[in-house]
Amino acid sequence: MALRRVPVLVVFGVVLILTSAFAVITSTHQSRQSYAQLQVLEVERWYLEEEHSRLLLEQSTWASHHRIESDAAQSLSLMPPASSQVRVIEK
């Protein structure tokens, strides 16, 4: 009976070793896939940050006081009032 028990333990040990080996292979593969995805996402983040910086610069250009004033003057034919038209109201 002792001879019969040893092969069962050996088979069980081999199954455990193979299961462990496949688990290591699967884990390594998933790790490499995750790292490759991380690299892709980091490149995308870099492009998005670059575009965000450009958009902030464009927004500050469009929102500048001088630009708004000159656009309003051109499109609406606005001009500052003459000094004779200005009234000072005191409390």
Coordinates of C-alpha atoms in Angstrom, one line a residue:
M1 CA 0.0 0.0 0.0
A2 CA 2.9 2.3 0.6
L3 CA 4.1 1.8 -2.9
R4 CA 0.7 2.8 -4.3
R5 CA 0.6 6.0 -2.2
V6 CA 3.8 7.3 -3.5
P7 CA 2.8 7.5 -7.2
V8 CA -0.4 9.3 -6.1
L9 CA 1.6 11.9 -4.2
V10 CA 4.0 12.2 -7.2
V11 CA 1.1 12.8 -9.6
F12 CA -0.5 15.2 -7.2
G13 CA 2.9 17.1 -6.9
V14 CA 3.3 17.2 -10.7
V15 CA -0.2 18.6 -11.1
L16 CA 0.5 21.2 -8.5
I17 CA 3.8 22.1 -10.2
L18 CA 2.1 22.4 -13.6
T19 CA -0.7 24.5 -12.2
S20 CA 1.8 26.8 -10.6
A21 CA 3.8 27.0 -13.8
F22 CA 0.7 28.0 -15.8
A23 CA -0.3 30.5 -13.2
V24 CA 3.2 32.1 -13.5
I25 CA 2.9 32.2 -17.3
T26 CA -0.5 33.7 -17.2
S27 CA 0.5 36.3 -14.6
T28 CA 3.6 37.2 -16.6
H29 CA 1.5 37.6 -19.8
Q30 CA -1.0 39.8 -18.0
S31 CA 1.7 41.9 -16.6
R32 CA 3.3 42.5 -20.0
Q33 CA -0.1 43.3 -21.5
S34 CA -0.8 45.8 -18.7
Y35 CA 2.6 47.4 -19.1
A36 CA 2.1 47.8 -22.9
Q37 CA -1.3 49.4 -22.2
L38 CA 0.3 51.7 -19.7
Q39 CA 2.8 52.8 -22.3
V40 CA 0.0 53.6 -24.8
L41 CA -2.0 55.5 -22.1
E42 CA 1.1 57.5 -21.1
V43 CA 1.6 58.6 -24.7
E44 CA -2.0 59.5 -25.0
R45 CA -1.8 61.5 -21.7
W46 CA 1.2 63.4 -23.1
Y47 CA -0.6 64.3 -26.2
L48 CA -3.7 65.4 -24.2
E49 CA -1.6 67.6 -21.9
E50 CA 0.1 69.1 -24.9
E51 CA -3.3 69.9 -26.5
H52 CA -4.6 71.2 -23.2
S53 CA -1.7 73.7 -23.0
R54 CA -2.4 74.8 -26.6
L55 CA -6.0 75.3 -25.8
L56 CA -5.2 77.3 -22.6
L57 CA -3.0 79.6 -24.7
E58 CA -5.6 80.0 -27.3
Q59 CA -8.3 80.7 -24.7
S60 CA -6.1 83.4 -23.1
T61 CA -5.5 84.9 -26.5
W62 CA -9.2 85.1 -27.3
A63 CA -10.1 86.4 -23.8
S64 CA -7.6 89.2 -23.7
H65 CA -9.1 92.6 -23.0
H66 CA -7.4 94.2 -25.9
R67 CA -8.7 91.6 -28.4
I68 CA -12.3 91.8 -27.1
E69 CA -12.2 95.6 -27.2
S70 CA -10.9 95.7 -30.7
D71 CA -13.4 93.0 -32.0
A72 CA -16.3 94.9 -30.4
A73 CA -15.1 98.1 -31.9
Q74 CA -14.9 96.6 -35.4
S75 CA -18.0 94.4 -35.4
L76 CA -20.3 96.7 -33.5
S77 CA -18.8 100.0 -34.6
L78 CA -18.3 100.9 -30.9
M79 CA -16.1 103.8 -29.9
P80 CA -15.5 105.6 -26.6
P81 CA -18.0 108.4 -25.8
A82 CA -16.9 112.0 -26.3
S83 CA -16.0 113.9 -23.2
S84 CA -19.1 116.1 -23.7
Q85 CA -21.3 113.0 -23.4
V86 CA -19.7 111.8 -20.1
R87 CA -21.6 112.7 -17.0
V88 CA -20.3 112.2 -13.5
I89 CA -22.9 111.4 -10.9
E90 CA -22.1 112.0 -7.3
K91 CA -23.9 110.3 -4.4

